[in-house]
Amino acid sequence: MLRLLSIRWIPVRNMSIFTQCLNPLTGIATWEEKDQDYDYHQEVARSAFADMLHDHERVEEANVLDIGTGTGLLSMMAAKCGADSITACEAFSPMAMCAITIIKENGFADKIKLIHKRSTEMTVGKNGDMPKRANILVTEVFDTELIGEGALSTFRHAHETLLEKNSIVIPNSGTMWAQVVESKSVCAWNRIESISDIETQRILIDAPLCIKSCSGAAAVHDIQLSRLPHNEFKPLLPPQPMFRFDWSGNTPLQYDDRVCLDVSPINNGTAHAIFLWWDLNMDTEKKVLLSCAPVWEHPEIKNLPHNNVNFNELADVIPWRDHWMQTIYYLPSEVQISVNNNVSLVGYHDEYSFWFDIKNGPILKIPNYDRPICNCCTHIAYSRTRIGQLNDKERNNKYIKALSKKVKPNSVCLCFSDGCFLGLAAAQLGAKKVYMLETNFLSQKTIEMFIKTNNLGDKVEIISKDKLPPVNMVDLIFGEPYFISSIVPWENLRFWYLVSQYSSRVQKIPIAATIKAVAVEFKDLHKIRAPLGVCEGFDLSSFDKLVQESSDKSDSPVDAQPLWEYPAQALTLPFTIKTFDLSTNVHDQKRIQISDDVPILQSGSCNGVALWVDWQLDSEINVSCGPTQKIVPGKRILWDRFTRQGVHIFRNIKNVSCTDILSWSFVFVPQHGTVEFQFKINTRKQNKNG
């Protein structure tokens, strides 16, 4: 599986292009010939319009001006309702062409005029894009952060240039809600904490002060908050309407604004983070509300009595959205909150983003507080998932336990992993010398800070690929394994390629890796790939064809997803695809091609296969990036929260029963580092007949 690094346009006879690709297993960059429209297909396949249109609650009737029309759905709804004239604009070229086709196929070509521009580039008047200003606007230019796609500038320009005064605007207004919480679980995604030996309670690795005090990454942390266990956070303040946006034009929209709310706490605790979500009032009477609130604050749920409420089950009831999730914002520092003292919750926003602060007591004047940025490099070097992984105490303890068995006072160790603190742990456990391979500059800077903070400069040395220690010097090679370039779990088999430079007699951790899988029924995740067909009575099959063709040319059949956010029940028992002996030399391995069948044990809609890797550290200790509890067919699977699993989503979803089987095949070519999976549902009778 190759990973695109960049595109270089190189003319060849058949008008192809070459793309530079990184093989995440071998670490080697190669050139791969692609169709001349590869980048076009990749952009279309990843545009993620489909899952938004599966969300029927967000579709509202409108006419006249449709900004960001996408498939043209809202414009066609307006035409069906009898709009006198409809102008739709779409800047994304593939979607604009697709919309023209869909509008024609549905019989509205003479009623809808499509402008292939951004709305902010449109003109009004003679020879303009519209002969006169519109009096009704419908648009969806919102993202998880509400204003991150430029909603403020879009609406301001529309009111200034494209709309009559007092026009009908759908949606009419929006509100950004904030809730301050205490949560150690949430903190795990933001700051790297000290690492201790659980058995001795001794701190092995202390985190640098600059990391502990860093305000974190400015990038929004989008997440399906409804799937966060309700017992893992404590609300300290009731949800607050931080910012209200009047899309109707009656109140001017500000690109930069700040607000301070005086709030009475509802619980004592430490303020760690702020949960954020938004809602839209679709009409002026506020009778139609579209809410992105998490389950415990969703309008359809929050009025229910909360005693003994199973929010995980209730989360299955509210509308599912992957295009509009909730977000977590991390406070610049922890703040102690008491129910006896009011607090000042301060919010800021610029044209595209929000940030927050909280103070005890009243504030007479809202202070200037610039948007926080990472000044420690760590939040730029590592993803939030990776930071959470580094804070996983149970996982760390397994590695420390395995290292403790192998590290001796005279041990010379070599660590093959990116941003791995095991090298420092090995030094603290008594190793004579630890060499750490770091290929990422920002990750290297982070490790250097940890080395300095823990006074390990004489025992730990960061090296480059061309300065690996001689074979006869190394006693132990270890890794998590983890590499920044890896996306799906098995791409961390790059560890195998690196250790193969050394003799098989050198001790290694881990000693084996097993790719495992299970057939599942996703409750919602499959919708990101599911065809639309007919939506709201309109044929959108041309859109399905466009996305499918582009996906075939640009997407891997297996994607990476944080499956703990996406409920799924098991339809089979977990099964092993392949176990690799990491003590052998990967270059001595021949091409592997295997296949097998797995019986379906639970009736359901088989819409996907989940894949993960188990790493065997030694004969007793195993680290999994998959399920955290035993998989039982018919039951919901609980997944590791700090890794992403591999997901194969079936295009043709089938209802299955115990008379069916999942047929699979696996191909691994060690010389090229290519990995391929194929999955298919068959009946057992068909399988026996071949």
Tab-separated table of N, CA and C in Angstrom, residues 122-238:
chain	number	residue	atom	x	y	z
A	122	MET	N	-19.593	36.128	-7.429
A	122	MET	CA	-20.769	36.328	-8.282
A	122	MET	C	-21.109	37.817	-8.420
A	123	THR	N	-21.720	38.126	-9.531
A	123	THR	CA	-22.124	39.505	-9.809
A	123	THR	C	-23.619	39.570	-10.078
A	124	VAL	N	-24.192	40.768	-9.861
A	124	VAL	CA	-25.623	40.990	-10.060
A	124	VAL	C	-25.811	42.158	-11.026
A	125	GLY	N	-26.767	42.036	-11.916
A	125	GLY	CA	-27.059	43.116	-12.854
A	125	GLY	C	-27.018	42.632	-14.286
A	126	LYS	N	-27.122	43.584	-15.216
A	126	LYS	CA	-27.083	43.243	-16.626
A	126	LYS	C	-25.761	42.554	-16.953
A	127	ASN	N	-25.846	41.426	-17.647
A	127	ASN	CA	-24.688	40.599	-18.002
A	127	ASN	C	-24.016	39.983	-16.772
A	128	GLY	N	-24.669	40.053	-15.605
A	128	GLY	CA	-24.132	39.442	-14.401
A	128	GLY	C	-24.604	38.012	-14.245
A	129	ASP	N	-24.180	37.377	-13.161
A	129	ASP	CA	-24.586	35.994	-12.891
A	129	ASP	C	-26.062	35.906	-12.518
A	130	MET	N	-26.572	36.973	-11.884
A	130	MET	CA	-28.001	37.072	-11.598
A	130	MET	C	-28.495	38.427	-12.105
A	131	PRO	N	-29.651	38.474	-12.756
A	131	PRO	CA	-30.141	39.759	-13.276
A	131	PRO	C	-30.497	40.739	-12.155
A	132	LYS	N	-30.942	40.214	-11.023
A	132	LYS	CA	-31.260	41.065	-9.878
A	132	LYS	C	-31.002	40.281	-8.601
A	133	ARG	N	-31.017	40.989	-7.495
A	133	ARG	CA	-30.754	40.346	-6.208
A	133	ARG	C	-31.846	39.329	-5.865
A	134	ALA	N	-31.422	38.294	-5.150
A	134	ALA	CA	-32.369	37.268	-4.716
A	134	ALA	C	-33.097	37.737	-3.459
A	135	ASN	N	-34.249	37.135	-3.196
A	135	ASN	CA	-34.957	37.455	-1.957
A	135	ASN	C	-35.106	36.255	-1.028
A	136	ILE	N	-34.573	35.124	-1.455
A	136	ILE	CA	-34.522	33.927	-0.598
A	136	ILE	C	-33.157	33.276	-0.779
A	137	LEU	N	-32.539	32.938	0.337
A	137	LEU	CA	-31.223	32.290	0.308
A	137	LEU	C	-31.278	30.988	1.089
A	138	VAL	N	-30.730	29.956	0.507
A	138	VAL	CA	-30.497	28.722	1.240
A	138	VAL	C	-29.048	28.326	1.006
A	139	THR	N	-28.370	27.981	2.078
A	139	THR	CA	-26.965	27.602	1.937
A	139	THR	C	-26.538	26.723	3.094
A	140	GLU	N	-25.606	25.855	2.817
A	140	GLU	CA	-24.978	25.042	3.861
A	140	GLU	C	-23.480	25.192	3.690
A	141	VAL	N	-22.900	26.094	4.461
A	141	VAL	CA	-21.460	26.353	4.382
A	141	VAL	C	-20.845	26.171	5.772
A	142	PHE	N	-21.350	25.161	6.499
A	142	PHE	CA	-20.933	24.957	7.877
A	142	PHE	C	-20.081	23.699	8.006
A	143	ASP	N	-19.167	23.736	8.957
A	143	ASP	CA	-18.384	22.552	9.279
A	143	ASP	C	-18.550	22.241	10.760
A	144	THR	N	-17.770	21.303	11.259
A	144	THR	CA	-17.868	20.920	12.665
A	144	THR	C	-17.673	22.116	13.586
A	145	GLU	N	-16.863	23.076	13.153
A	145	GLU	CA	-16.605	24.273	13.949
A	145	GLU	C	-17.552	25.413	13.577
A	146	LEU	N	-18.552	25.132	12.778
A	146	LEU	CA	-19.582	26.051	12.315
A	146	LEU	C	-19.060	27.081	11.324
A	147	ILE	N	-18.025	27.840	11.702
A	147	ILE	CA	-17.560	28.932	10.843
A	147	ILE	C	-16.270	28.589	10.105
A	148	GLY	N	-15.811	27.349	10.231
A	148	GLY	CA	-14.508	26.983	9.682
A	148	GLY	C	-14.423	26.965	8.176
A	149	GLU	N	-15.568	26.897	7.486
A	149	GLU	CA	-15.571	26.890	6.024
A	149	GLU	C	-15.845	28.273	5.442
A	150	GLY	N	-15.790	29.287	6.294
A	150	GLY	CA	-15.985	30.650	5.802
A	150	GLY	C	-17.421	31.111	5.801
A	151	ALA	N	-18.235	30.587	6.729
A	151	ALA	CA	-19.649	30.966	6.778
A	151	ALA	C	-19.826	32.469	6.979
A	152	LEU	N	-18.980	33.075	7.817
A	152	LEU	CA	-19.147	34.501	8.109
A	152	LEU	C	-18.975	35.353	6.853
A	153	SER	N	-17.940	35.097	6.088
A	153	SER	CA	-17.714	35.890	4.872
A	153	SER	C	-18.754	35.583	3.809
A	154	THR	N	-19.206	34.326	3.749
A	154	THR	CA	-20.227	33.957	2.756
A	154	THR	C	-21.528	34.701	3.012
A	155	PHE	N	-21.997	34.692	4.245
A	155	PHE	CA	-23.254	35.374	4.560
A	155	PHE	C	-23.115	36.892	4.443
A	156	ARG	N	-21.978	37.430	4.910
A	156	ARG	CA	-21.809	38.885	4.818
A	156	ARG	C	-21.834	39.353	3.370
A	157	HIS	N	-21.105	38.649	2.523
A	157	HIS	CA	-21.071	39.027	1.116
A	157	HIS	C	-22.447	38.877	0.477
A	158	ALA	N	-23.160	37.801	0.832
A	158	ALA	CA	-24.485	37.579	0.254
A	158	ALA	C	-25.427	38.735	0.594
A	159	HIS	N	-25.398	39.173	1.847
A	159	HIS	CA	-26.284	40.270	2.244
A	159	HIS	C	-25.863	41.592	1.610
A	160	GLU	N	-24.571	41.774	1.453
A	160	GLU	CA	-24.081	43.036	0.887
A	160	GLU	C	-24.307	43.121	-0.616
A	161	THR	N	-24.230	41.966	-1.319
A	161	THR	CA	-24.163	41.989	-2.778
A	161	THR	C	-25.267	41.213	-3.480
A	162	LEU	N	-25.710	40.102	-2.916
A	162	LEU	CA	-26.552	39.171	-3.660
A	162	LEU	C	-28.011	39.150	-3.221
A	163	LEU	N	-28.326	39.711	-2.057
A	163	LEU	CA	-29.680	39.605	-1.516
A	163	LEU	C	-30.335	40.963	-1.340
A	164	GLU	N	-31.664	40.945	-1.475
A	164	GLU	CA	-32.436	42.120	-1.116
A	164	GLU	C	-32.500	42.243	0.405
A	165	LYS	N	-32.831	43.422	0.890
A	165	LYS	CA	-33.024	43.587	2.319
A	165	LYS	C	-34.230	42.768	2.770
A	166	ASN	N	-34.138	42.270	4.012
A	166	ASN	CA	-35.215	41.483	4.625
A	166	ASN	C	-35.519	40.205	3.850
A	167	SER	N	-34.499	39.674	3.208
A	167	SER	CA	-34.681	38.400	2.496
A	167	SER	C	-34.916	37.260	3.483
A	168	ILE	N	-35.563	36.224	2.996
A	168	ILE	CA	-35.707	34.994	3.781
A	168	ILE	C	-34.393	34.236	3.677
A	169	VAL	N	-33.830	33.859	4.808
A	169	VAL	CA	-32.552	33.160	4.833
A	169	VAL	C	-32.723	31.849	5.590
A	170	ILE	N	-32.338	30.767	4.964
A	170	ILE	CA	-32.396	29.438	5.574
A	170	ILE	C	-30.990	28.829	5.544
A	171	PRO	N	-30.416	28.586	6.732
A	171	PRO	CA	-30.969	28.751	8.074
A	171	PRO	C	-30.994	30.213	8.497
A	172	ASN	N	-31.798	30.495	9.543
A	172	ASN	CA	-32.001	31.877	9.954
A	172	ASN	C	-30.974	32.339	10.982
A	173	SER	N	-30.541	31.436	11.871
A	173	SER	CA	-29.578	31.806	12.909
A	173	SER	C	-28.873	30.562	13.425
A	174	GLY	N	-27.802	30.783	14.132
A	174	GLY	CA	-27.048	29.669	14.695
A	174	GLY	C	-26.485	30.030	16.055
A	175	THR	N	-26.304	29.015	16.899
A	175	THR	CA	-25.772	29.226	18.243
A	175	THR	C	-24.652	28.237	18.518
A	176	MET	N	-23.548	28.746	19.029
A	176	MET	CA	-22.428	27.904	19.448
A	176	MET	C	-22.516	27.693	20.955
A	177	TRP	N	-22.605	26.441	21.362
A	177	TRP	CA	-22.749	26.079	22.770
A	177	TRP	C	-21.428	25.558	23.328
A	178	ALA	N	-21.181	25.871	24.606
A	178	ALA	CA	-19.949	25.424	25.271
A	178	ALA	C	-20.275	24.851	26.636
A	179	GLN	N	-19.585	23.769	26.984
A	179	GLN	CA	-19.750	23.167	28.308
A	179	GLN	C	-18.379	22.829	28.880
A	180	VAL	N	-18.067	23.418	30.025
A	180	VAL	CA	-16.783	23.190	30.690
A	180	VAL	C	-16.859	21.889	31.475
A	181	VAL	N	-15.837	21.046	31.337
A	181	VAL	CA	-15.842	19.733	31.987
A	181	VAL	C	-14.509	19.445	32.662
A	182	GLU	N	-14.592	18.531	33.602
A	182	GLU	CA	-13.400	17.908	34.179
A	182	GLU	C	-13.305	16.502	33.611
A	183	SER	N	-12.144	16.136	33.087
A	183	SER	CA	-12.002	14.795	32.515
A	183	SER	C	-10.541	14.451	32.301
A	184	LYS	N	-10.059	13.516	33.078
A	184	LYS	CA	-8.694	13.019	32.866
A	184	LYS	C	-8.600	12.257	31.552
A	185	SER	N	-9.689	11.587	31.188
A	185	SER	CA	-9.688	10.840	29.927
A	185	SER	C	-9.503	11.771	28.744
A	186	VAL	N	-10.180	12.912	28.764
A	186	VAL	CA	-10.064	13.877	27.681
A	186	VAL	C	-8.673	14.504	27.670
A	187	CYS	N	-8.132	14.770	28.872
A	187	CYS	CA	-6.781	15.349	28.967
A	187	CYS	C	-5.735	14.478	28.289
A	188	ALA	N	-5.996	13.177	28.259
A	188	ALA	CA	-5.014	12.249	27.688
A	188	ALA	C	-4.737	12.529	26.225
A	189	TRP	N	-5.658	13.207	25.547
A	189	TRP	CA	-5.455	13.527	24.131
A	189	TRP	C	-4.661	14.817	23.931
A	190	ASN	N	-4.350	15.516	24.994
A	190	ASN	CA	-3.790	16.857	24.837
A	190	ASN	C	-2.359	17.019	25.325
A	191	ARG	N	-2.038	16.491	26.493
A	191	ARG	CA	-0.699	16.692	27.038
A	191	ARG	C	-0.090	15.370	27.466
A	192	ILE	N	1.184	15.188	27.145
A	192	ILE	CA	1.892	13.975	27.548
A	192	ILE	C	2.234	14.078	29.027
A	193	GLU	N	1.786	13.083	29.782
A	193	GLU	CA	2.043	13.058	31.211
A	193	GLU	C	3.287	12.231	31.523
A	194	SER	N	3.725	12.312	32.777
A	194	SER	CA	4.863	11.505	33.215
A	194	SER	C	4.493	10.026	33.153
A	195	ILE	N	5.495	9.190	32.919
A	195	ILE	CA	5.285	7.743	32.821
A	195	ILE	C	5.920	7.070	34.028
A	196	SER	N	5.132	6.249	34.720
A	196	SER	CA	5.600	5.589	35.938
A	196	SER	C	5.621	4.082	35.755
A	197	ASP	N	6.450	3.431	36.560
A	197	ASP	CA	6.450	1.978	36.663
A	197	ASP	C	5.345	1.620	37.643
A	198	ILE	N	4.282	0.976	37.167
A	198	ILE	CA	3.125	0.710	38.012
A	198	ILE	C	3.486	-0.156	39.206
A	199	GLU	N	4.413	-1.096	39.022
A	199	GLU	CA	4.763	-2.013	40.111
A	199	GLU	C	5.524	-1.306	41.229
A	200	THR	N	6.440	-0.407	40.867
A	200	THR	CA	7.260	0.270	41.883
A	200	THR	C	6.760	1.669	42.200
A	201	GLN	N	5.806	2.172	41.379
A	201	GLN	CA	5.284	3.538	41.520
A	201	GLN	C	6.353	4.604	41.288
A	202	ARG	N	7.491	4.203	40.729
A	202	ARG	CA	8.578	5.150	40.468
A	202	ARG	C	8.351	5.831	39.130
A	203	ILE	N	8.539	7.168	39.111
A	203	ILE	CA	8.435	7.897	37.847
A	203	ILE	C	9.661	7.577	37.002
A	204	LEU	N	9.411	6.953	35.860
A	204	LEU	CA	10.517	6.602	34.963
A	204	LEU	C	10.851	7.762	34.032
A	205	ILE	N	9.823	8.431	33.547
A	205	ILE	CA	10.025	9.504	32.572
A	205	ILE	C	9.151	10.686	32.972
A	206	ASP	N	9.779	11.796	33.250
A	206	ASP	CA	9.048	13.003	33.601
A	206	ASP	C	8.881	13.872	32.361
A	207	ALA	N	7.721	14.482	32.219
A	207	ALA	CA	7.448	15.329	31.053
A	207	ALA	C	8.062	16.711	31.247
A	208	PRO	N	8.660	17.293	30.210
A	208	PRO	CA	9.228	18.643	30.300
A	208	PRO	C	8.163	19.668	30.667
A	209	LEU	N	8.571	20.686	31.393
A	209	LEU	CA	7.654	21.730	31.834
A	209	LEU	C	6.997	22.433	30.642
A	210	CYS	N	7.766	22.632	29.563
A	210	CYS	CA	7.203	23.350	28.411
A	210	CYS	C	6.068	22.572	27.761
A	211	ILE	N	6.077	21.242	27.888
A	211	ILE	CA	4.985	20.430	27.351
A	211	ILE	C	3.802	20.463	28.309
A	212	LYS	N	4.094	20.391	29.607
A	212	LYS	CA	3.013	20.438	30.597
A	212	LYS	C	2.255	21.759	30.548
A	213	SER	N	2.977	22.834	30.228
A	213	SER	CA	2.361	24.168	30.259
A	213	SER	C	1.895	24.651	28.891
A	214	CYS	N	2.171	23.873	27.828
A	214	CYS	CA	1.792	24.297	26.480
A	214	CYS	C	0.267	24.285	26.337
A	215	SER	N	-0.261	25.302	25.697
A	215	SER	CA	-1.711	25.382	25.514
A	215	SER	C	-2.232	24.383	24.496
A	216	GLY	N	-1.327	23.752	23.766
A	216	GLY	CA	-1.738	22.710	22.838
A	216	GLY	C	-1.921	23.192	21.422
A	217	ALA	N	-2.352	22.283	20.557
A	217	ALA	CA	-2.516	22.605	19.147
A	217	ALA	C	-3.741	23.478	18.940
A	218	ALA	N	-3.635	24.388	17.988
A	218	ALA	CA	-4.771	25.251	17.673
A	218	ALA	C	-5.836	24.501	16.884
A	219	ALA	N	-5.447	23.419	16.239
A	219	ALA	CA	-6.394	22.666	15.410
A	219	ALA	C	-7.534	22.113	16.258
A	220	VAL	N	-8.719	22.155	15.693
A	220	VAL	CA	-9.893	21.669	16.408
A	220	VAL	C	-9.815	20.156	16.584
A	221	HIS	N	-10.280	19.673	17.729
A	221	HIS	CA	-10.327	18.234	17.996
A	221	HIS	C	-11.771	17.780	17.818
A	222	ASP	N	-12.098	17.307	16.610
A	222	ASP	CA	-13.461	16.871	16.343
A	222	ASP	C	-13.628	15.422	16.766
A	223	ILE	N	-14.795	15.122	17.326
A	223	ILE	CA	-14.986	13.816	17.947
A	223	ILE	C	-16.478	13.533	18.077
A	224	GLN	N	-16.844	12.258	18.069
A	224	GLN	CA	-18.224	11.864	18.337
A	224	GLN	C	-18.396	11.797	19.857
A	225	LEU	N	-18.689	12.950	20.461
A	225	LEU	CA	-18.739	13.034	21.921
A	225	LEU	C	-19.789	12.109	22.526
A	226	SER	N	-20.837	11.814	21.788
A	226	SER	CA	-21.885	10.948	22.324
A	226	SER	C	-21.359	9.556	22.640
A	227	ARG	N	-20.224	9.191	22.059
A	227	ARG	CA	-19.644	7.867	22.288
A	227	ARG	C	-18.614	7.864	23.417
A	228	LEU	N	-18.341	9.038	23.989
A	228	LEU	CA	-17.452	9.094	25.147
A	228	LEU	C	-18.243	8.634	26.363
A	229	PRO	N	-17.770	7.610	27.084
A	229	PRO	CA	-18.523	7.122	28.251
A	229	PRO	C	-18.883	8.264	29.197
A	230	HIS	N	-20.139	8.271	29.622
A	230	HIS	CA	-20.644	9.397	30.409
A	230	HIS	C	-19.973	9.494	31.777
A	231	ASN	N	-19.416	8.390	32.251
A	231	ASN	CA	-18.747	8.412	33.557
A	231	ASN	C	-17.291	8.860	33.468
A	232	GLU	N	-16.847	9.257	32.270
A	232	GLU	CA	-15.459	9.675	32.116
A	232	GLU	C	-15.296	11.188	32.063
A	233	PHE	N	-16.356	11.913	32.315
A	233	PHE	CA	-16.242	13.362	32.419
A	233	PHE	C	-17.301	13.875	33.392
A	234	LYS	N	-17.021	15.027	33.983
A	234	LYS	CA	-17.953	15.657	34.918
A	234	LYS	C	-18.219	17.085	34.473
A	235	PRO	N	-19.465	17.405	34.127
A	235	PRO	CA	-19.784	18.789	33.772
A	235	PRO	C	-19.594	19.707	34.982
A	236	LEU	N	-18.893	20.808	34.775
A	236	LEU	CA	-18.689	21.774	35.851
A	236	LEU	C	-19.584	22.991	35.689
A	237	LEU	N	-19.935	23.308	34.465
A	237	LEU	CA	-20.847	24.410	34.173
A	237	LEU	C	-21.974	23.884	33.302
A	238	PRO	N	-23.166	24.435	33.427
A	238	PRO	CA	-24.222	24.055	32.475
A	238	PRO	C	-23.852	24.564	31.087
